[in-house]
Amino acid sequence: MKKIKKAAALAVAAALTASNVMIFSTSAEKGPLKAAAVPDVETVVAGDVVTVAINITENPGVVSWHYYLKYDADAFSLNGTPKGETLSQTYDAGGESATATSVLSFGPTTANPLSFSWSDPLFTDYYNTGKVATFKFKAKDDIQPGTYQFELITKDPEDFFDFDYTDIATVCTPGEVVVTQAVTGLKVSPASIDFAKVGDTETITATVEPEDATNKKVTFKSDDESIATVDETGKVTAVAEGTTSITVKTVDGGFTKTVNVAVAHTHAKNETVAAVDPTCQKEGNIEYFKCKCGQLFKDEACTQATTLEEVTLAKTAHNFVEKVDSQYLVSAATCTNKAVYKKSCSMCGEAGTDTFEYGEVDKTNHVGETEIKDAKEATCEADGYTGDTYCKACGDKIADGQIIPRKQHIPSNDWQYDETDHWKVCTLGCGTIMDKAAHSGGTATCTKKAVCEVCGQEYGDVDKTNHGKTKTVGYVAATAETDGYSGDLVCVECGDVIKAGSVIPKHAHEWTKVEAADPSCTEDGHKEYYVCEVCLAVSADAEGTKIYADENEALADLTVPALGHDLVANDGAAPSCTEPGLAAHYDCSRCHKHFIDVGVDPENPSYTEVTEEELIIPALGHDCGEEWFYDTENHWQNCARCEQNVNVEAHIFGEWVENPQEDGSIVRERTCSKCGFHETETIPAPTESDSEADSTSDSETESKGGEESSKPSEGSKGGNPATGAASAFAVVTAVALGAMFITKRRK
């Protein structure tokens, strides 16, 4: 019976049915199969998720097993779907190595305990160990603190057997988690500590909330231990005067509170301020003493506190006298008053508030208001006068007035007129008539008089022969059977018949098609129409069903209005130093012409057509300023706009300027006329061998009978014998020594 049960279990595992129970396979050896439920955390709080792993720790070799995981459903709920770990084993398949993978199956997730099983698809003993399944559980919101187990159990020993159908003993180790009561808050007492002196102590009491919290540990930390220290029990000790704070923090949750600590200050003399007698300019003071905290004291022991006001002695009174000096002048003498001065202190010179008069009045110094007398306004008929200026204070005339030339007539803005003339009247009141002339311009029509182009008024008579807009009345189109009538030409304004119509002989119309023309941005187009080759009548169609009476009717029906420009904004492009730019403008998408807005009102733009050449903004050119940069070979300028080096060219040097040195060498210098760069060369002093070479050269020259003695040396050509000698010497030195020592420097 046992073998039948086991064989049935193997058959179910081999078929991998969709049952809620899955089977794992191994092969048998002696010893128990050991498994353990292992949570991933030791402690949790409400809402936490615990992952429980099922680990095979010792495997004697099995073909099938079936476990149950029991948990406290009042405290935890299954979170998600259990996960099976893939188990595989290598086997010999006809001399080659192959791998078989088993599948873990789970029972209903609503059951407690949860069931899961496994079997080996090869029906061979399986020896591997490790994690075979994981379950996730969530701690419920109302979970109570305590220790909870995830118990791995077996219900039927026959669920564990090896390939030989031998039962395998099992050892299961449960997993445990501890549910703690989290800390939710912290209170401290006292909220602050004030120490009277250094060395005083006080203990901070920390209360962790809630009362049944699992971990009530707190830490204490001083922000400045040079002022006050605190130990692990919360005992605070004053170390030095000043202020600091103690931070209390819960280990669980990290809740913090701060207790402010102040250590009182002990006053002591830090400075003695000597007594100072007051003057009329400065306050004095009695002797007093300062503590380093800034507090003032009357006694040296710093027991009688005082203030700056109490130790200050008021200034002495000024001795004000009458002294004439420009610095005390209040007001200078005028045409009616003497000069006024402030009295001043005879000791310190400070000006007082009391004043005194001095000297005589000044008839030339008029102050205050003035008035104008005998003024007369200029008119169109007589000169005017600005009037004389008089001092109101003394009544003297200060200045004479000036003649105001008579005014020119100022014509009115509006024209005056009658039936024949128009004119303007002077607006200054003289009544003079100006610019009088007969009405002119304008054209009379059959219904209206002419309008003067100067004053805008009608004048003259209507012109019965000058008709404006006309229309055709009584038009009848001719047909092949009946005559037509061209219609009478009638003035639209006065209704007179300008020209009588005529009979159009009957005929068959011979219509010629005129193709439609599309409108452009500025030109009207028209629909297609037809013209009779016989009578020149115009029809809207080839059948002549709609023949127009006259040109006005045809134009009104056939005209397609101009489209207008379809303007697209073009932002243009800014010019660079070397490349031209393009001004912002508008391009018409239809006719491709260019326009700019010359209006001042954004709501009512005014577009003007421009050419592409007119839109081009010239290149800016380089902005180099006056500064030159250089190296030993070239100089150049740097453009402030594009930051490029421009105007690069070789130095333009002047003549060498030579300066003989005490050691016999020659230092010569030349300067670039454009950038100011200085180039310096040093010609070494001649050696003894150089002198002998010069002597030999001189002897050879003299032996030629003096023929060349009158010729200048190559080095002296150009008129400067010193420069020529130096150049010749440089050549000799180069031959003798092999090189010339030259140094160059930059100024």
XYZ file of C-alpha atoms in Angstrom:
747
model
C 0.000 0.000 0.000
C 2.893 2.429 0.872
C 4.598 1.783 -2.481
C 1.351 2.408 -4.330
C 0.955 5.754 -2.519
C 4.538 6.769 -3.288
C 4.242 5.674 -6.921
C 1.108 7.765 -7.252
C 2.929 10.773 -5.800
C 5.754 10.330 -8.302
C 3.292 10.045 -11.151
C 1.608 13.299 -10.136
C 4.965 15.053 -9.893
C 6.055 13.748 -13.296
C 2.857 15.026 -14.920
C 3.303 18.504 -13.303
C -0.424 18.868 -12.754
C -2.101 22.179 -11.958
C -2.807 21.024 -8.391
C -2.319 23.373 -5.438
C 0.388 20.969 -4.163
C 3.762 20.720 -5.946
C 6.411 17.993 -5.414
C 10.230 18.250 -5.187
C 12.526 15.201 -6.041
C 15.758 13.926 -4.455
C 17.400 10.511 -3.895
C 17.789 8.868 -0.485
C 20.700 8.470 1.892
C 20.833 7.957 5.643
C 20.339 10.875 7.939
C 17.461 13.380 8.322
C 16.455 16.084 5.808
C 16.974 19.385 7.635
C 15.065 22.546 6.707
C 14.580 25.961 8.300
C 12.262 28.944 7.961
C 14.526 32.053 7.949
C 13.020 35.598 8.214
C 15.094 38.404 6.636
C 14.712 40.650 9.709
C 14.752 40.122 13.453
C 12.355 42.898 14.496
C 9.373 44.551 12.830
C 6.673 47.099 13.534
C 3.115 47.370 12.214
C 3.083 47.720 8.418
C 6.522 46.134 7.848
C 6.965 43.310 5.310
C 8.898 40.174 6.351
C 10.427 37.863 3.744
C 10.645 34.262 5.029
C 13.026 31.987 3.114
C 12.683 28.161 3.227
C 16.218 26.768 3.255
C 17.313 23.095 2.929
C 20.365 22.954 5.190
C 21.162 19.182 5.041
C 19.990 16.833 2.268
C 20.586 13.014 2.507
C 19.164 12.563 -0.988
C 15.411 12.684 -1.660
C 12.936 12.253 -4.526
C 9.923 14.007 -2.983
C 8.921 16.122 0.013
C 5.909 18.090 1.241
C 6.071 20.922 3.844
C 3.634 23.211 5.640
C 4.415 26.768 6.826
C 2.305 27.842 9.785
C 1.999 31.525 10.841
C -0.158 33.722 13.067
C -2.876 34.955 10.709
C -4.152 37.428 13.338
C -0.817 39.243 13.270
C 0.419 38.716 9.690
C -1.126 38.501 6.221
C 0.402 36.873 3.152
C 1.785 39.647 0.960
C 1.808 38.690 -2.721
C 2.358 35.307 -4.331
C 4.894 32.831 -2.876
C 7.975 32.381 -5.028
C 9.622 29.054 -5.819
C 13.363 28.887 -6.403
C 14.576 26.829 -9.370
C 16.385 23.600 -8.399
C 18.513 21.815 -10.960
C 20.837 18.800 -11.046
C 23.257 17.465 -13.638
C 22.902 13.826 -14.739
C 24.429 11.387 -17.244
C 22.392 11.217 -20.465
C 23.938 8.512 -22.647
C 27.484 9.454 -21.826
C 26.810 13.204 -21.989
C 26.121 15.599 -19.146
C 22.596 17.058 -18.994
C 20.614 19.171 -16.524
C 17.105 18.562 -15.203
C 15.151 21.374 -13.507
C 12.478 20.734 -10.920
C 9.423 22.884 -10.233
C 8.037 23.942 -6.853
C 4.253 24.010 -6.410
C 2.147 25.724 -3.751
C -1.150 24.971 -2.143
C -3.956 27.563 -1.698
C -2.656 30.932 -0.484
C -5.739 31.303 1.722
C -4.814 28.241 3.787
C -2.944 28.338 7.057
C -0.634 26.544 7.282
C 0.551 27.152 3.709
C 1.530 23.972 1.868
C 4.229 23.505 -0.771
C 5.868 20.385 -2.245
C 8.551 19.274 -4.651
C 9.589 16.177 -6.641
C 12.512 15.258 -8.869
C 11.475 14.796 -12.539
C 14.407 12.382 -13.064
C 13.314 10.105 -10.208
C 16.893 10.134 -8.945
C 18.215 11.110 -5.557
C 18.678 14.881 -5.237
C 21.345 16.155 -2.832
C 21.492 19.954 -3.334
C 20.875 22.374 -0.468
C 19.896 26.055 -0.383
C 16.824 28.262 -0.664
C 13.834 26.554 -2.236
C 10.985 29.025 -1.610
C 10.192 32.504 -0.268
C 7.038 33.876 1.374
C 6.309 37.528 2.127
C 4.163 38.505 5.121
C 2.948 41.965 6.143
C 2.566 42.865 9.816
C -1.017 44.013 10.363
C -1.786 47.507 11.661
C -3.231 46.146 14.937
C -0.404 43.675 15.599
C 0.628 43.454 19.246
C 4.246 43.505 20.454
C 5.746 40.073 21.093
C 7.624 37.154 19.510
C 6.044 35.430 16.511
C 7.078 32.145 14.837
C 6.959 31.014 11.226
C 6.782 27.232 11.879
C 7.874 24.739 9.232
C 6.012 21.441 9.854
C 5.355 18.042 8.264
C 1.995 16.244 8.627
C 2.737 12.853 7.024
C 6.181 11.193 7.296
C 5.466 9.370 4.044
C 5.698 12.742 2.214
C 9.521 12.400 2.417
C 11.195 9.424 0.686
C 14.159 8.585 -1.539
C 14.480 6.796 -4.857
C 14.276 3.427 -3.077
C 10.921 4.480 -1.520
C 12.557 4.695 1.884
C 11.032 7.234 4.276
C 13.319 10.134 5.178
C 13.287 11.641 8.643
C 12.972 15.472 8.824
C 14.152 18.157 11.210
C 12.426 21.564 10.935
C 13.660 24.812 12.489
C 11.089 27.607 12.870
C 11.832 31.285 12.166
C 11.135 34.026 14.672
C 10.538 37.785 14.507
C 9.987 40.168 17.366
C 7.291 42.822 16.968
C 8.248 45.995 18.804
C 6.263 49.055 19.902
C 7.734 52.000 17.978
C 8.603 55.284 19.645
C 6.219 58.076 18.569
C 7.484 61.074 20.485
C 9.751 62.588 23.152
C 9.328 65.065 26.014
C 12.086 66.669 28.116
C 12.163 68.586 31.378
C 13.230 71.262 32.058
C 12.882 73.073 28.717
C 15.884 75.290 29.586
C 18.562 75.533 32.292
C 20.032 78.738 33.783
C 23.164 78.163 35.896
C 24.080 80.821 38.459
C 27.772 79.916 38.369
C 30.343 77.551 36.927
C 30.256 74.085 38.539
C 26.483 73.934 39.065
C 24.684 70.803 37.796
C 21.140 69.825 36.795
C 19.690 66.625 35.287
C 17.459 66.518 32.212
C 14.526 64.085 32.425
C 13.578 62.467 29.104
C 10.132 60.839 28.688
C 9.714 58.524 25.673
C 6.234 58.072 24.169
C 4.290 55.822 24.228
C 4.801 54.456 27.687
C 4.969 50.859 26.387
C 7.572 51.620 23.678
C 9.990 48.715 23.286
C 13.206 50.751 23.035
C 13.207 53.754 25.364
C 16.920 54.521 25.085
C 17.921 58.147 24.512
C 21.231 59.933 23.943
C 22.410 63.303 25.257
C 24.843 65.615 23.414
C 26.189 69.093 24.231
C 26.586 71.476 21.304
C 29.526 73.180 23.067
C 31.288 71.222 25.803
C 33.456 74.250 26.608
C 30.292 75.845 28.091
C 28.449 72.801 29.515
C 28.866 69.002 29.449
C 26.271 66.229 29.754
C 26.671 62.540 30.649
C 24.658 59.490 29.523
C 22.159 59.976 32.377
C 21.320 63.553 31.327
C 23.317 65.260 34.069
C 24.441 68.710 32.822
C 27.473 70.463 34.363
C 28.302 74.189 33.875
C 31.914 74.557 32.642
C 32.245 78.223 31.658
C 30.063 81.298 31.253
C 28.133 81.464 27.986
C 25.239 79.726 26.239
C 24.873 76.376 24.491
C 22.236 73.674 24.052
C 21.803 69.986 24.896
C 20.251 67.736 22.222
C 18.230 64.733 23.476
C 17.543 62.032 20.834
C 15.647 58.707 20.918
C 17.527 55.664 19.616
C 14.297 54.367 18.061
C 12.787 56.847 15.604
C 15.392 59.579 16.050
C 13.039 62.053 17.781
C 14.934 65.057 19.189
C 14.402 67.844 21.720
C 16.700 70.739 22.563
C 17.340 72.156 26.043
C 18.930 75.631 26.063
C 21.646 76.106 28.694
C 22.964 79.453 29.999
C 25.846 79.868 32.473
C 25.683 83.263 34.249
C 28.458 85.848 33.961
C 30.457 87.119 37.043
C 31.344 90.806 36.758
C 34.988 91.916 37.252
C 36.983 95.054 36.410
C 38.413 94.915 32.918
C 39.090 98.619 32.278
C 39.382 101.831 34.348
C 38.080 105.024 32.696
C 39.755 108.108 34.196
C 37.768 111.208 35.174
C 37.636 114.001 32.521
C 36.593 117.624 33.165
C 33.854 118.937 30.820
C 34.341 121.945 28.528
C 31.948 124.040 26.460
C 32.677 121.708 23.524
C 32.923 118.274 25.107
C 31.153 116.431 27.896
C 33.261 115.104 30.778
C 32.867 112.104 33.072
C 33.573 110.852 36.579
C 35.905 107.897 37.067
C 34.163 104.565 36.359
C 35.008 100.921 35.613
C 34.109 98.493 32.802
C 33.490 94.740 32.942
C 34.439 92.767 29.816
C 30.717 92.112 29.298
C 30.220 95.871 28.756
C 28.479 96.671 32.066
C 29.664 99.896 33.780
C 30.309 100.238 37.532
C 30.988 103.121 39.919
C 33.318 101.051 42.136
C 36.385 98.996 41.314
C 34.837 95.873 42.899
C 32.065 96.044 40.294
C 29.243 95.942 42.803
C 27.580 99.331 42.025
C 26.240 99.136 38.482
C 25.761 102.394 36.591
C 25.045 103.718 33.111
C 26.879 105.951 30.678
C 24.335 108.706 31.323
C 25.032 108.596 35.100
C 28.822 108.917 34.737
C 28.664 111.664 32.069
C 29.187 115.344 33.067
C 27.350 117.955 30.968
C 29.205 120.537 28.856
C 29.957 123.925 30.461
C 28.180 127.076 29.202
C 29.585 129.117 26.240
C 30.756 132.735 26.622
C 29.139 134.377 23.566
C 30.540 137.739 22.327
C 30.056 139.975 19.246
C 32.804 139.157 16.751
C 32.656 140.182 13.084
C 33.869 137.287 10.965
C 32.608 135.846 7.668
C 32.057 132.456 9.268
C 29.404 133.973 11.562
C 27.638 136.002 8.831
C 23.876 135.393 8.781
C 22.921 137.911 6.086
C 24.892 140.556 4.197
C 23.908 144.210 4.231
C 21.099 145.072 1.785
C 19.490 148.216 0.429
C 17.378 148.428 3.601
C 19.195 146.430 6.322
C 22.640 146.258 7.928
C 24.685 143.031 7.945
C 23.679 140.464 10.594
C 26.148 138.158 12.431
C 25.780 135.387 15.013
C 27.456 135.836 18.362
C 30.318 133.380 18.953
C 31.949 131.697 21.967
C 35.160 133.422 22.994
C 36.623 130.107 24.199
C 35.799 127.585 21.485
C 34.559 129.769 18.619
C 31.199 127.980 18.264
C 28.437 130.107 16.753
C 25.463 130.824 18.983
C 21.834 131.513 18.147
C 21.749 135.199 19.172
C 22.618 137.776 16.483
C 23.752 141.425 16.177
C 23.804 144.065 13.386
C 26.980 145.682 12.097
C 27.949 148.387 9.584
C 25.714 150.351 7.168
C 23.058 149.445 4.589
C 24.270 148.568 1.042
C 22.259 150.596 -1.508
C 23.545 148.375 -4.346
C 22.392 145.083 -2.816
C 18.708 144.777 -3.598
C 17.013 141.692 -2.189
C 13.465 140.501 -1.946
C 10.697 141.083 -4.465
C 10.822 143.377 -7.482
C 8.058 144.939 -9.600
C 7.723 145.966 -13.254
C 6.427 149.436 -14.143
C 5.349 151.038 -17.460
C 5.157 147.703 -19.344
C 3.285 147.722 -22.676
C 2.336 144.749 -24.861
C 3.316 144.829 -28.539
C 0.512 144.646 -31.121
C 0.286 144.343 -34.891
C 0.166 148.152 -35.080
C 2.667 149.357 -32.410
C 5.854 148.336 -30.554
C 5.646 147.238 -26.943
C 7.888 147.777 -23.850
C 9.038 145.201 -21.254
C 8.851 147.791 -18.452
C 11.393 149.033 -15.888
C 12.351 146.900 -12.846
C 12.015 148.484 -9.359
C 13.033 147.170 -5.905
C 9.935 146.807 -3.762
C 11.927 147.214 -0.563
C 13.580 150.579 -1.258
C 11.660 151.782 -4.359
C 14.810 152.370 -6.491
C 14.824 151.486 -10.213
C 17.101 148.500 -10.700
C 17.025 148.075 -14.502
C 15.576 149.696 -17.636
C 13.176 147.813 -19.894
C 13.514 146.999 -23.604
C 11.508 147.770 -26.715
C 9.347 144.865 -27.920
C 9.062 144.936 -31.744
C 5.530 145.082 -33.093
C 3.994 141.690 -33.865
C 3.529 140.176 -37.276
C -0.010 139.413 -38.344
C -0.943 135.828 -37.481
C -3.556 134.427 -39.840
C -6.344 132.259 -38.469
C -6.312 128.537 -39.127
C -9.796 128.558 -40.660
C -10.724 130.186 -43.966
C -13.464 132.788 -44.257
C -15.336 132.715 -47.581
C -18.242 133.884 -49.724
C -19.579 132.692 -53.107
C -16.529 133.867 -55.042
C -13.541 134.317 -52.663
C -11.822 132.997 -49.518
C -9.520 134.732 -46.992
C -8.062 134.614 -43.433
C -8.302 137.159 -40.587
C -5.442 138.137 -38.225
C -5.941 136.424 -34.867
C -4.300 139.228 -32.867
C -7.477 141.309 -32.951
C -6.590 143.905 -35.541
C -9.096 142.514 -38.097
C -6.638 142.592 -41.006
C -7.768 140.406 -43.967
C -4.980 138.172 -45.309
C -4.387 135.804 -48.237
C -7.651 136.735 -50.014
C -8.139 134.957 -53.371
C -10.852 133.640 -55.682
C -12.004 130.054 -55.298
C -10.070 127.657 -57.523
C -9.668 124.010 -58.395
C -12.150 121.207 -58.124
C -14.478 119.914 -60.837
C -18.246 120.411 -61.067
C -20.367 117.372 -61.986
C -23.909 116.872 -63.210
C -25.174 117.013 -59.597
C -22.509 118.843 -57.559
C -20.673 122.160 -57.721
C -16.894 122.337 -57.810
C -15.109 122.283 -54.405
C -12.334 124.855 -53.885
C -9.062 123.035 -53.387
C -7.863 125.767 -50.985
C -10.755 126.370 -48.578
C -12.885 123.273 -49.285
C -16.103 125.196 -50.058
C -18.470 124.666 -53.034
C -18.615 127.406 -55.646
C -19.980 128.044 -59.153
C -22.669 125.969 -60.926
C -23.186 122.260 -61.608
C -21.957 120.926 -64.987
C -24.829 119.064 -66.649
C -22.409 117.584 -69.206
C -19.981 116.068 -66.662
C -21.458 112.739 -65.698
C -19.776 110.342 -63.327
C -20.628 106.690 -62.908
C -22.930 105.244 -65.592
C -25.054 102.163 -66.108
C -26.794 100.445 -69.039
C -30.589 100.359 -68.908
C -32.858 98.293 -71.179
C -30.247 95.923 -72.543
C -31.763 92.964 -74.485
C -29.497 90.281 -75.877
C -29.971 89.427 -79.578
C -30.782 85.840 -80.552
C -30.891 83.939 -83.808
C -34.619 84.694 -84.099
C -34.963 88.204 -82.593
C -33.122 91.485 -82.624
C -31.577 92.740 -79.414
C -31.091 96.210 -77.934
C -27.766 97.572 -76.666
C -29.530 99.523 -73.909
C -29.355 103.229 -73.005
C -26.264 104.632 -71.228
C -27.690 106.388 -68.140
C -25.913 108.566 -65.521
C -26.194 106.962 -62.106
C -26.083 110.365 -60.343
C -28.644 112.480 -62.256
C -30.533 109.807 -64.232
C -30.071 111.535 -67.607
C -29.720 109.379 -70.719
C -26.248 110.100 -71.940
C -26.471 107.978 -75.041
C -29.442 106.168 -76.513
C -29.046 102.494 -77.346
C -29.279 100.828 -80.735
C -30.773 97.698 -82.229
C -28.559 94.632 -82.238
C -29.404 92.638 -85.373
C -30.522 89.100 -84.710
C -27.722 86.571 -85.095
C -26.408 83.330 -83.704
C -23.775 84.061 -81.032
C -20.311 82.734 -81.739
C -18.834 82.377 -78.281
C -15.054 82.409 -77.772
C -13.799 81.239 -74.370
C -11.550 83.504 -72.299
C -9.636 81.397 -69.775
C -9.864 82.223 -66.095
C -6.946 84.163 -64.604
C -5.804 83.583 -61.033
C -5.477 86.627 -58.807
C -2.049 87.591 -57.508
C -1.127 89.321 -54.278
C -1.785 92.749 -55.842
C -3.712 92.145 -59.092
C -7.342 90.990 -59.449
C -8.056 87.801 -61.382
C -11.234 86.751 -63.150
C -13.395 83.724 -63.761
C -13.596 82.190 -67.217
C -16.109 83.900 -69.551
C -17.133 83.951 -73.200
C -17.155 86.760 -75.821
C -19.374 86.733 -78.911
C -17.230 87.271 -82.024
C -20.206 88.905 -83.788
C -21.618 91.399 -81.260
C -18.898 91.338 -78.560
C -21.458 90.434 -75.901
C -20.011 88.844 -72.729
C -21.536 85.675 -71.256
C -20.779 83.755 -68.075
C -21.128 80.422 -69.907
C -20.735 78.909 -73.376
C -24.495 78.590 -73.873
C -25.117 82.319 -73.440
C -27.630 81.780 -70.651
C -26.174 84.693 -68.667
C -25.239 87.641 -70.887
C -24.078 90.787 -69.064
C -25.756 94.114 -69.850
C -22.518 96.143 -69.609
C -18.919 96.141 -68.432
C -19.796 97.112 -64.857
C -22.121 94.127 -64.455
C -19.545 91.789 -65.979
C -16.736 93.056 -63.751
C -18.864 92.764 -60.615
C -19.678 89.120 -61.346
C -16.459 87.835 -62.924
C -13.745 89.590 -60.910
C -11.758 87.514 -58.380
C -10.240 89.969 -55.832
C -6.486 90.198 -55.325
C -5.280 87.863 -52.544
C -3.114 90.294 -50.653
C 0.318 89.375 -49.362
C 0.762 86.340 -47.058
C 3.521 87.711 -44.864
C 5.779 85.432 -42.825
C 8.074 86.986 -40.227
C 11.809 86.584 -40.863
C 14.015 87.420 -37.870
C 16.989 88.066 -40.138
C 20.565 87.539 -38.982
C 23.004 89.745 -37.114
C 26.133 90.768 -39.033
C 29.551 89.620 -37.893
C 32.934 91.247 -38.298
C 33.418 89.713 -41.746
C 29.973 88.549 -42.858
C 26.986 90.788 -43.659
C 23.708 90.323 -41.808
C 20.080 90.523 -42.793
C 17.535 92.950 -41.307
C 14.363 91.571 -39.735
C 11.549 91.661 -42.272
C 8.549 89.829 -43.703
C 8.525 87.507 -46.752
C 5.404 86.911 -48.839
C 4.918 83.156 -49.208
C 3.152 83.687 -52.552
C 5.069 86.308 -54.535
C 8.317 86.035 -52.519
C 8.673 89.802 -52.194
C 10.137 91.374 -49.052
C 8.539 93.953 -46.726
C 9.341 95.929 -43.592
C 6.927 97.454 -41.086
C 7.456 101.214 -41.028
C 4.466 101.872 -38.777
C 4.623 102.945 -35.133
C 1.448 101.166 -34.016
C 1.881 97.370 -33.515
C -1.887 96.941 -33.900
C -1.896 98.670 -37.312
C 1.310 97.780 -39.173
C 2.348 99.683 -42.288
C 4.280 97.498 -44.708
C 6.677 98.831 -47.332
C 8.218 96.684 -50.056
C 12.018 96.522 -50.085
C 14.594 94.746 -52.211
C 16.868 92.015 -50.916
C 19.799 94.408 -51.324
C 18.095 96.934 -49.038
C 17.789 94.284 -46.297
C 21.500 93.535 -46.207
C 23.298 94.869 -43.121
C 26.988 95.498 -43.907
C 29.618 93.497 -42.045
C 30.682 95.286 -38.855
C 34.412 95.098 -39.421
C 36.870 94.239 -36.676
C 36.846 96.244 -33.416
C 40.535 96.278 -32.528
C 41.099 99.543 -30.704
C 44.647 100.902 -30.441
C 46.389 98.060 -28.573
C 48.945 95.846 -30.376
C 50.131 92.384 -29.300
C 53.411 90.876 -30.430
C 56.027 88.157 -30.209
C 59.629 88.214 -31.474
C 58.601 87.873 -35.138
C 55.206 89.524 -35.683
C 52.646 91.916 -34.233
C 48.845 91.811 -34.428
C 45.613 93.182 -32.985
C 42.786 91.345 -31.246
C 39.177 91.988 -32.213
C 37.052 92.691 -29.127
C 33.986 91.422 -30.968
C 35.057 88.090 -32.524
C 38.249 87.617 -30.424
C 40.262 86.774 -33.544
C 43.835 87.934 -34.172
C 43.863 90.297 -37.171
C 46.306 92.594 -38.986
C 49.124 90.071 -38.449
C 52.380 91.275 -40.003
C 56.138 91.223 -39.436
C 57.745 93.912 -37.261
C 58.695 97.194 -38.959
C 62.045 97.969 -37.323
C 63.952 101.259 -37.408
C 67.755 101.652 -37.382
C 69.913 99.927 -34.766
C 70.978 102.152 -31.832
C 74.323 100.974 -30.412
C 75.486 101.379 -26.797
C 79.169 100.406 -26.099
C 79.648 98.675 -22.724
C 82.546 98.890 -20.226
C 83.640 95.315 -21.007
C 84.099 96.165 -24.689
C 80.870 94.552 -25.864
C 78.212 96.466 -27.762
C 74.511 96.319 -26.919
C 72.341 97.538 -29.735
C 68.561 97.983 -29.884
C 65.909 98.689 -32.492
C 62.169 99.342 -32.123
C 59.129 98.378 -34.201
C 57.478 101.624 -35.320
C 53.974 100.159 -35.160
C 53.735 98.049 -31.962
C 56.711 99.363 -29.915
C 58.421 95.944 -29.580
C 62.152 96.308 -28.704
C 64.725 93.884 -30.112
C 68.140 93.824 -28.405
C 71.390 92.180 -29.554
C 74.680 91.915 -27.685
C 77.954 91.819 -29.667
C 80.714 90.268 -27.504
C 83.965 92.168 -26.815
C 86.876 91.316 -29.231
C 89.497 88.775 -28.057
C 93.313 88.866 -28.506
C 93.119 86.518 -31.498
C 90.612 88.903 -33.084
C 93.142 91.765 -32.731
C 95.924 89.714 -34.396
C 93.603 88.877 -37.249
C 92.855 92.597 -37.688
C 96.608 93.411 -37.762
C 97.297 90.826 -40.457
C 94.410 92.159 -42.501
C 95.779 95.737 -42.192
C 99.280 94.627 -43.318
C 97.889 92.930 -46.387
C 95.999 96.068 -47.301
C 99.096 98.306 -46.966
C 101.244 95.950 -49.075
C 99.067 96.714 -52.104
C 100.570 100.158 -52.390
C 97.737 101.938 -50.728
C 95.374 101.314 -53.607
C 92.567 100.291 -51.291
C 93.434 102.442 -48.316
C 91.207 105.176 -49.608
C 88.207 102.853 -50.068
C 85.715 102.548 -47.236
C 85.323 99.101 -45.717
C 82.166 97.125 -46.348
C 81.147 97.739 -42.776
C 81.481 101.521 -43.137
C 79.173 101.853 -46.131
C 76.208 103.948 -45.197
C 78.213 106.674 -43.435
C 78.530 105.405 -39.810
C 82.161 104.267 -39.206
C 81.330 102.908 -35.756
C 78.541 100.776 -37.127
C 80.714 99.652 -40.023
C 83.566 98.643 -37.725
C 81.186 96.758 -35.485
C 79.727 94.899 -38.451
C 83.160 93.984 -39.804
C 84.245 92.887 -36.367
C 81.086 90.758 -36.050
C 81.975 88.914 -39.266
C 85.546 88.255 -38.097
C 84.300 87.092 -34.709
C 81.805 84.730 -36.352
C 84.632 83.122 -38.321
C 86.976 82.920 -35.354
C 84.537 81.849 -32.646
C 81.911 80.103 -34.787
C 78.910 82.113 -33.518
C 77.635 85.512 -32.366
C 75.898 85.742 -29.002
C 72.594 87.496 -29.597
C 69.891 88.070 -27.053
C 66.468 89.422 -27.754
C 63.998 90.763 -25.337
C 60.433 92.016 -25.429
C 59.590 95.405 -24.062
